[in-house]
Amino acid sequence: MRVFVTGASGWIGSAVVPELLGAGHEVLGLARSDDSAAAIIAAGAEVFRGSLDDPASLREGAAQCDGVVHLGYNHDFSQMESAARTDRSAIEAMGSVLKHSDRPFVVAGGVLGLAPGRVATENDEPNLGVHPRTANVQWVLSLAEHGVRSSCVRFAPTVHGDGDHGFIATLVAIARAKGTSGYIDNGTNCWSAVHRLDAARLVRLALEGAPAGSSVHAVAEPGIATRAIAEAIGAELGVPVISVSSEDANEHFGRMGRFFSADATASNTITRSLLGWEPTHQGLLEDLSEGHYFR
């Protein structure tokens, strides 16, 4: 299969590209910059110059391929509405090419905010008010009614591994700056997690076989107590581990406080059964013990 991949040089995309190539697929990777193009070429894929801001280029890229994996997104939390509008234009452009073709269209989503207070499952309908991107994901899934084998890979809030600059790296930076590694209140709220390479394999499996209109969970560990995460960070940095009250969370963690206080426990039972996905890489706490987050 020839696959158009947006976000091909990003954190998850740069693992998805070799995963696809290793399974015998061809990859056409979207690149906006020379650096992104160089990374895609180095991975062994073909470069398509374009941008998420240029729907015409996205239509052209999708038209050249047998399927689309859409991982590109602007994750600047100060421009969430603008990023969602750009994303909507991008997916509408690619979706218009895929209609009535039975070709796969895999889009990225998340489990954070999916089912507060309980374990989220793949059958749960998302709360459209959690993030403006959620409505875009639902639009992609609705393409199942128009001859597109659309699916969503909902990622754990932590997709970890060497080189991660996401939530865990941010928590490490905060702990280093504060001289303490904090958790909120009693730290019993949990985060799910997945290793980047396991996540990449699930993206490939979804492309190859996810049913139209389905959602799957890139979740290897359903729930890790945030206190355990804080303790692992504190142990590696050699700093005290403390409880931070909910009232002081924003002051201590900044924007990260909103996310670290959430509960994002999610199941992967349906995903394993549906696609035969079995995570094989180390868990988050083991990954933290390897030291690369602290270099």
mmCIF file of C-alpha atoms in Angstrom:
data_model
loop_
_atom_site.group_PDB
_atom_site.id
_atom_site.type_symbol
_atom_site.label_atom_id
_atom_site.label_comp_id
_atom_site.label_asym_id
_atom_site.label_seq_id
_atom_site.Cartn_x
_atom_site.Cartn_y
_atom_site.Cartn_z
ATOM 1 C CA MET A 1 0.000 0.000 0.000
ATOM 2 C CA ARG A 2 1.203 3.512 -0.783
ATOM 3 C CA VAL A 3 0.463 5.699 2.252
ATOM 4 C CA PHE A 4 0.314 9.481 2.621
ATOM 5 C CA VAL A 5 1.513 10.400 6.131
ATOM 6 C CA THR A 6 1.140 13.841 7.670
ATOM 7 C CA GLY A 7 3.347 14.541 10.676
ATOM 8 C CA ALA A 8 5.805 12.061 9.198
ATOM 9 C CA SER A 9 8.807 13.696 10.869
ATOM 10 C CA GLY A 10 7.089 14.238 14.240
ATOM 11 C CA TRP A 11 7.422 12.289 17.483
ATOM 12 C CA ILE A 12 4.960 9.538 16.580
ATOM 13 C CA GLY A 13 5.158 9.901 12.804
ATOM 14 C CA SER A 14 8.914 9.327 12.749
ATOM 15 C CA ALA A 15 8.258 5.914 14.316
ATOM 16 C CA VAL A 16 5.262 5.160 12.097
ATOM 17 C CA VAL A 17 7.222 5.702 8.869
ATOM 18 C CA PRO A 18 9.812 2.925 9.480
ATOM 19 C CA GLU A 19 7.042 0.698 10.853
ATOM 20 C CA LEU A 20 5.128 1.047 7.593
ATOM 21 C CA LEU A 21 8.222 0.608 5.449
ATOM 22 C CA GLY A 22 9.243 -2.467 7.422
ATOM 23 C CA ALA A 23 5.849 -4.024 6.695
ATOM 24 C CA GLY A 24 6.313 -3.536 2.947
ATOM 25 C CA HIS A 25 4.322 -0.342 2.449
ATOM 26 C CA GLU A 26 5.482 2.723 0.535
ATOM 27 C CA VAL A 27 5.366 6.061 2.338
ATOM 28 C CA LEU A 28 4.823 9.550 0.963
ATOM 29 C CA GLY A 29 5.613 11.872 3.871
ATOM 30 C CA LEU A 30 4.340 15.440 4.083
ATOM 31 C CA ALA A 31 7.154 17.934 4.682
ATOM 32 C CA ARG A 32 6.824 21.668 5.186
ATOM 33 C CA SER A 33 10.492 22.399 5.867
ATOM 34 C CA ASP A 34 13.876 21.278 4.587
ATOM 35 C CA ASP A 35 14.636 19.696 7.967
ATOM 36 C CA SER A 36 11.439 17.639 7.854
ATOM 37 C CA ALA A 37 12.172 16.590 4.281
ATOM 38 C CA ALA A 38 15.675 15.479 5.242
ATOM 39 C CA ALA A 39 14.339 13.401 8.139
ATOM 40 C CA ILE A 40 11.771 11.698 5.910
ATOM 41 C CA ILE A 41 14.379 10.906 3.268
ATOM 42 C CA ALA A 42 16.744 9.559 5.921
ATOM 43 C CA ALA A 43 13.969 7.214 7.084
ATOM 44 C CA GLY A 44 13.734 5.796 3.554
ATOM 45 C CA ALA A 45 10.441 7.418 2.534
ATOM 46 C CA GLU A 46 9.476 9.726 -0.323
ATOM 47 C CA VAL A 47 8.911 13.413 0.390
ATOM 48 C CA PHE A 48 5.836 15.401 -0.581
ATOM 49 C CA ARG A 49 6.303 19.134 -0.088
ATOM 50 C CA GLY A 50 3.216 20.811 1.315
ATOM 51 C CA SER A 51 1.591 22.040 4.497
ATOM 52 C CA LEU A 52 -1.427 21.526 6.729
ATOM 53 C CA ASP A 53 -2.237 25.152 5.881
ATOM 54 C CA ASP A 54 -2.477 24.276 2.180
ATOM 55 C CA PRO A 55 -5.537 22.068 1.532
ATOM 56 C CA ALA A 56 -4.774 21.831 -2.172
ATOM 57 C CA SER A 57 -1.418 20.208 -1.451
ATOM 58 C CA LEU A 58 -3.086 17.738 0.906
ATOM 59 C CA ARG A 59 -5.645 16.749 -1.708
ATOM 60 C CA GLU A 60 -2.821 16.140 -4.152
ATOM 61 C CA GLY A 61 -0.835 14.035 -1.688
ATOM 62 C CA ALA A 62 -3.843 11.925 -0.729
ATOM 63 C CA ALA A 63 -4.783 11.434 -4.380
ATOM 64 C CA GLN A 64 -1.402 9.846 -5.047
ATOM 65 C CA CYS A 65 -1.858 7.170 -2.380
ATOM 66 C CA ASP A 66 -3.925 4.149 -1.342
ATOM 67 C CA GLY A 67 -4.509 5.447 2.176
ATOM 68 C CA VAL A 68 -3.844 8.303 4.599
ATOM 69 C CA VAL A 69 -2.404 8.450 8.119
ATOM 70 C CA HIS A 70 -3.039 11.909 9.576
ATOM 71 C CA LEU A 71 -0.734 12.615 12.522
ATOM 72 C CA GLY A 72 0.186 16.246 11.857
ATOM 73 C CA TYR A 73 -1.225 18.881 14.201
ATOM 74 C CA ASN A 74 -0.271 22.194 15.801
ATOM 75 C CA HIS A 75 -0.198 21.433 19.531
ATOM 76 C CA ASP A 76 0.250 25.062 20.640
ATOM 77 C CA PHE A 77 -2.271 25.290 23.490
ATOM 78 C CA SER A 78 -2.402 29.079 23.110
ATOM 79 C CA GLN A 79 -3.903 28.657 19.635
ATOM 80 C CA MET A 80 -6.237 25.710 20.120
ATOM 81 C CA GLU A 81 -9.184 27.070 18.135
ATOM 82 C CA SER A 82 -6.996 28.181 15.239
ATOM 83 C CA ALA A 83 -5.206 24.818 15.179
ATOM 84 C CA ALA A 84 -8.538 22.986 15.114
ATOM 85 C CA ARG A 85 -9.771 25.075 12.182
ATOM 86 C CA THR A 86 -6.605 24.335 10.238
ATOM 87 C CA ASP A 87 -6.968 20.648 11.060
ATOM 88 C CA ARG A 88 -10.592 20.617 9.909
ATOM 89 C CA SER A 89 -9.651 22.132 6.553
ATOM 90 C CA ALA A 90 -6.861 19.568 6.209
ATOM 91 C CA ILE A 91 -9.005 16.518 6.916
ATOM 92 C CA GLU A 92 -11.831 17.780 4.721
ATOM 93 C CA ALA A 93 -9.351 18.169 1.868
ATOM 94 C CA MET A 94 -7.972 14.654 2.249
ATOM 95 C CA GLY A 95 -11.372 13.169 2.975
ATOM 96 C CA SER A 96 -12.819 14.608 -0.231
ATOM 97 C CA VAL A 97 -10.290 12.569 -2.202
ATOM 98 C CA LEU A 98 -10.964 9.345 -0.283
ATOM 99 C CA LYS A 99 -14.779 9.317 -0.464
ATOM 100 C CA HIS A 100 -16.345 6.266 -2.151
ATOM 101 C CA SER A 101 -12.950 4.591 -2.574
ATOM 102 C CA ASP A 102 -12.877 2.146 0.397
ATOM 103 C CA ARG A 103 -9.387 3.466 1.145
ATOM 104 C CA PRO A 104 -8.254 3.777 4.784
ATOM 105 C CA PHE A 105 -8.041 7.124 6.602
ATOM 106 C CA VAL A 106 -6.405 6.864 10.041
ATOM 107 C CA VAL A 107 -6.561 9.922 12.291
ATOM 108 C CA ALA A 108 -4.993 10.588 15.703
ATOM 109 C CA GLY A 109 -7.098 11.161 18.806
ATOM 110 C CA GLY A 110 -6.649 10.806 22.558
ATOM 111 C CA VAL A 111 -8.082 9.130 25.641
ATOM 112 C CA LEU A 112 -7.559 12.137 27.933
ATOM 113 C CA GLY A 113 -10.978 13.414 28.991
ATOM 114 C CA LEU A 114 -12.795 10.520 27.342
ATOM 115 C CA ALA A 115 -14.412 9.009 30.467
ATOM 116 C CA PRO A 116 -13.549 10.900 33.673
ATOM 117 C CA GLY A 117 -13.932 8.806 36.798
ATOM 118 C CA ARG A 118 -13.922 5.414 35.101
ATOM 119 C CA VAL A 119 -11.964 3.268 32.682
ATOM 120 C CA ALA A 120 -12.518 4.480 29.126
ATOM 121 C CA THR A 121 -13.215 1.907 26.441
ATOM 122 C CA GLU A 122 -12.951 2.018 22.686
ATOM 123 C CA ASN A 123 -16.755 2.119 22.443
ATOM 124 C CA ASP A 124 -17.052 5.338 24.456
ATOM 125 C CA GLU A 125 -18.249 8.378 22.547
ATOM 126 C CA PRO A 126 -15.968 11.377 23.135
ATOM 127 C CA ASN A 127 -17.042 14.557 24.865
ATOM 128 C CA LEU A 128 -16.906 17.158 22.106
ATOM 129 C CA GLY A 129 -16.245 19.890 24.671
ATOM 130 C CA VAL A 130 -12.924 18.467 25.878
ATOM 131 C CA HIS A 131 -10.830 19.665 22.923
ATOM 132 C CA PRO A 132 -11.787 21.394 19.659
ATOM 133 C CA ARG A 133 -9.977 18.665 17.732
ATOM 134 C CA THR A 134 -12.471 16.049 18.929
ATOM 135 C CA ALA A 135 -15.179 17.183 16.511
ATOM 136 C CA ASN A 136 -12.694 16.829 13.653
ATOM 137 C CA VAL A 137 -11.951 13.242 14.621
ATOM 138 C CA GLN A 138 -15.660 12.471 14.696
ATOM 139 C CA TRP A 139 -16.016 13.960 11.231
ATOM 140 C CA VAL A 140 -13.333 11.595 9.940
ATOM 141 C CA LEU A 141 -15.130 8.627 11.497
ATOM 142 C CA SER A 142 -18.374 9.732 9.843
ATOM 143 C CA LEU A 143 -16.703 9.184 6.475
ATOM 144 C CA ALA A 144 -17.418 5.488 7.054
ATOM 145 C CA GLU A 145 -20.881 6.319 5.705
ATOM 146 C CA HIS A 146 -19.286 7.624 2.509
ATOM 147 C CA GLY A 147 -17.117 4.713 1.443
ATOM 148 C CA VAL A 148 -14.001 5.489 3.502
ATOM 149 C CA ARG A 149 -12.462 2.963 5.912
ATOM 150 C CA SER A 150 -11.906 5.642 8.512
ATOM 151 C CA SER A 151 -10.569 4.935 11.999
ATOM 152 C CA CYS A 152 -9.137 6.769 14.988
ATOM 153 C CA VAL A 153 -6.119 5.744 17.042
ATOM 154 C CA ARG A 154 -6.690 7.267 20.477
ATOM 155 C CA PHE A 155 -3.307 7.776 22.087
ATOM 156 C CA ALA A 156 -2.539 7.662 25.799
ATOM 157 C CA PRO A 157 -1.559 11.083 27.198
ATOM 158 C CA THR A 158 1.985 9.776 27.494
ATOM 159 C CA VAL A 159 3.577 8.295 24.382
ATOM 160 C CA HIS A 160 7.000 7.741 25.878
ATOM 161 C CA GLY A 161 10.485 6.822 24.727
ATOM 162 C CA ASP A 162 13.947 8.245 24.156
ATOM 163 C CA GLY A 163 13.531 11.701 22.601
ATOM 164 C CA ASP A 164 10.083 12.446 24.068
ATOM 165 C CA HIS A 165 9.470 16.178 24.603
ATOM 166 C CA GLY A 166 5.847 15.842 25.757
ATOM 167 C CA PHE A 167 4.108 15.739 29.128
ATOM 168 C CA ILE A 168 6.675 13.586 30.947
ATOM 169 C CA ALA A 169 9.599 15.717 29.761
ATOM 170 C CA THR A 170 7.650 18.766 30.952
ATOM 171 C CA LEU A 171 7.130 17.226 34.388
ATOM 172 C CA VAL A 172 10.851 16.487 34.600
ATOM 173 C CA ALA A 173 11.682 20.092 33.690
ATOM 174 C CA ILE A 174 9.268 21.410 36.330
ATOM 175 C CA ALA A 175 10.721 19.128 39.008
ATOM 176 C CA ARG A 176 14.230 20.199 38.107
ATOM 177 C CA ALA A 177 13.294 23.884 38.246
ATOM 178 C CA LYS A 178 11.309 23.597 41.495
ATOM 179 C CA GLY A 179 13.720 21.257 43.277
ATOM 180 C CA THR A 180 10.779 18.986 44.130
ATOM 181 C CA SER A 181 8.813 16.386 42.183
ATOM 182 C CA GLY A 182 5.134 16.975 42.794
ATOM 183 C CA TYR A 183 1.874 15.100 42.429
ATOM 184 C CA ILE A 184 -1.562 16.627 43.014
ATOM 185 C CA ASP A 185 -3.489 15.936 46.229
ATOM 186 C CA ASN A 186 -3.065 12.213 47.023
ATOM 187 C CA GLY A 187 -1.739 11.332 43.562
ATOM 188 C CA THR A 188 -4.166 8.461 43.024
ATOM 189 C CA ASN A 189 -5.486 9.753 39.713
ATOM 190 C CA CYS A 190 -3.985 7.696 36.902
ATOM 191 C CA TRP A 191 -2.512 8.199 33.474
ATOM 192 C CA SER A 192 -2.397 5.591 30.765
ATOM 193 C CA ALA A 193 0.789 5.243 28.740
ATOM 194 C CA VAL A 194 2.259 3.587 25.674
ATOM 195 C CA HIS A 195 5.747 3.252 24.260
ATOM 196 C CA ARG A 196 6.233 5.133 20.999
ATOM 197 C CA LEU A 197 7.190 1.992 19.063
ATOM 198 C CA ASP A 198 4.152 0.067 20.282
ATOM 199 C CA ALA A 199 1.990 3.031 19.282
ATOM 200 C CA ALA A 200 3.531 3.068 15.812
ATOM 201 C CA ARG A 201 2.733 -0.601 15.326
ATOM 202 C CA LEU A 202 -0.892 0.013 16.256
ATOM 203 C CA VAL A 203 -1.144 2.815 13.687
ATOM 204 C CA ARG A 204 0.013 0.347 11.020
ATOM 205 C CA LEU A 205 -2.448 -2.293 12.167
ATOM 206 C CA ALA A 206 -5.285 0.245 12.075
ATOM 207 C CA LEU A 207 -4.309 1.264 8.559
ATOM 208 C CA GLU A 208 -4.280 -2.357 7.449
ATOM 209 C CA GLY A 209 -7.360 -3.664 9.186
ATOM 210 C CA ALA A 210 -9.403 -1.368 11.428
ATOM 211 C CA PRO A 211 -13.102 -1.491 10.509
ATOM 212 C CA ALA A 212 -14.714 1.634 9.088
ATOM 213 C CA GLY A 213 -15.835 4.042 11.793
ATOM 214 C CA SER A 214 -13.885 2.340 14.606
ATOM 215 C CA SER A 215 -11.679 3.701 17.373
ATOM 216 C CA VAL A 216 -8.760 1.829 18.936
ATOM 217 C CA HIS A 217 -6.638 2.611 21.973
ATOM 218 C CA ALA A 218 -2.872 3.068 21.822
ATOM 219 C CA VAL A 219 -2.685 2.246 25.520
ATOM 220 C CA ALA A 220 -0.209 -0.321 26.808
ATOM 221 C CA GLU A 221 -0.616 0.489 30.526
ATOM 222 C CA PRO A 222 -4.229 1.312 31.389
ATOM 223 C CA GLY A 223 -3.446 3.366 34.477
ATOM 224 C CA ILE A 224 -0.337 4.487 36.364
ATOM 225 C CA ALA A 225 -0.841 6.517 39.546
ATOM 226 C CA THR A 226 0.500 10.049 39.089
ATOM 227 C CA ARG A 227 2.179 9.738 42.485
ATOM 228 C CA ALA A 228 4.219 6.804 41.140
ATOM 229 C CA ILE A 229 5.248 8.948 38.168
ATOM 230 C CA ALA A 230 6.304 11.774 40.494
ATOM 231 C CA GLU A 231 8.244 9.321 42.685
ATOM 232 C CA ALA A 232 10.109 7.926 39.676
ATOM 233 C CA ILE A 233 11.053 11.437 38.557
ATOM 234 C CA GLY A 234 12.096 12.405 42.087
ATOM 235 C CA ALA A 235 14.282 9.308 42.418
ATOM 236 C CA GLU A 236 16.127 10.034 39.178
ATOM 237 C CA LEU A 237 16.633 13.737 39.963
ATOM 238 C CA GLY A 238 17.413 13.142 43.647
ATOM 239 C CA VAL A 239 14.787 15.643 44.811
ATOM 240 C CA PRO A 240 11.995 15.354 47.403
ATOM 241 C CA VAL A 241 8.586 14.120 46.281
ATOM 242 C CA ILE A 242 5.727 16.291 47.543
ATOM 243 C CA SER A 243 1.951 16.585 47.371
ATOM 244 C CA VAL A 244 0.657 19.778 45.786
ATOM 245 C CA SER A 245 -2.909 20.771 46.620
ATOM 246 C CA SER A 246 -5.430 21.246 43.834
ATOM 247 C CA GLU A 247 -5.622 24.913 44.754
ATOM 248 C CA ASP A 248 -1.872 25.342 44.201
ATOM 249 C CA ALA A 249 -1.556 23.070 41.157
ATOM 250 C CA ASN A 250 -1.630 25.820 38.543
ATOM 251 C CA GLU A 251 0.961 27.850 40.397
ATOM 252 C CA HIS A 252 3.279 24.860 40.794
ATOM 253 C CA PHE A 253 2.778 23.124 37.444
ATOM 254 C CA GLY A 254 1.588 25.985 35.238
ATOM 255 C CA ARG A 255 -0.511 24.819 32.289
ATOM 256 C CA MET A 256 0.575 21.262 33.058
ATOM 257 C CA GLY A 257 -1.496 21.264 36.255
ATOM 258 C CA ARG A 258 -4.728 20.926 34.286
ATOM 259 C CA PHE A 259 -3.503 17.732 32.660
ATOM 260 C CA PHE A 260 -1.641 16.162 35.585
ATOM 261 C CA SER A 261 -4.728 16.425 37.810
ATOM 262 C CA ALA A 262 -6.887 14.559 35.282
ATOM 263 C CA ASP A 263 -7.635 10.877 35.320
ATOM 264 C CA ALA A 264 -6.968 9.171 31.992
ATOM 265 C CA THR A 265 -7.427 5.468 32.670
ATOM 266 C CA ALA A 266 -8.254 3.544 29.512
ATOM 267 C CA SER A 267 -8.705 -0.056 28.430
ATOM 268 C CA ASN A 268 -7.113 -1.746 25.417
ATOM 269 C CA THR A 269 -9.149 -4.985 25.508
ATOM 270 C CA ILE A 270 -11.152 -4.328 22.354
ATOM 271 C CA THR A 271 -8.072 -3.098 20.489
ATOM 272 C CA ARG A 272 -6.118 -6.261 21.286
ATOM 273 C CA SER A 273 -8.995 -8.478 20.209
ATOM 274 C CA LEU A 274 -9.818 -6.490 17.080
ATOM 275 C CA LEU A 275 -6.326 -6.040 15.659
ATOM 276 C CA GLY A 276 -4.166 -8.562 17.521
ATOM 277 C CA TRP A 277 -2.031 -5.762 18.962
ATOM 278 C CA GLU A 278 0.292 -6.792 21.784
ATOM 279 C CA PRO A 279 2.590 -4.139 23.317
ATOM 280 C CA THR A 280 6.119 -5.476 23.773
ATOM 281 C CA HIS A 281 8.236 -2.499 24.869
ATOM 282 C CA GLN A 282 9.019 -1.269 28.373
ATOM 283 C CA GLY A 283 6.481 0.570 30.492
ATOM 284 C CA LEU A 284 6.657 4.200 31.523
ATOM 285 C CA LEU A 285 8.265 3.746 34.948
ATOM 286 C CA GLU A 286 10.932 1.463 33.490
ATOM 287 C CA ASP A 287 11.527 3.995 30.734
ATOM 288 C CA LEU A 288 12.011 6.713 33.353
ATOM 289 C CA SER A 289 14.615 4.552 35.107
ATOM 290 C CA GLU A 290 16.727 4.362 31.928
ATOM 291 C CA GLY A 291 17.850 7.973 32.352
ATOM 292 C CA HIS A 292 17.239 9.478 28.909
ATOM 293 C CA TYR A 293 14.543 11.816 30.250
ATOM 294 C CA PHE A 294 17.150 13.357 32.558
ATOM 295 C CA ARG A 295 20.030 13.969 30.193
#
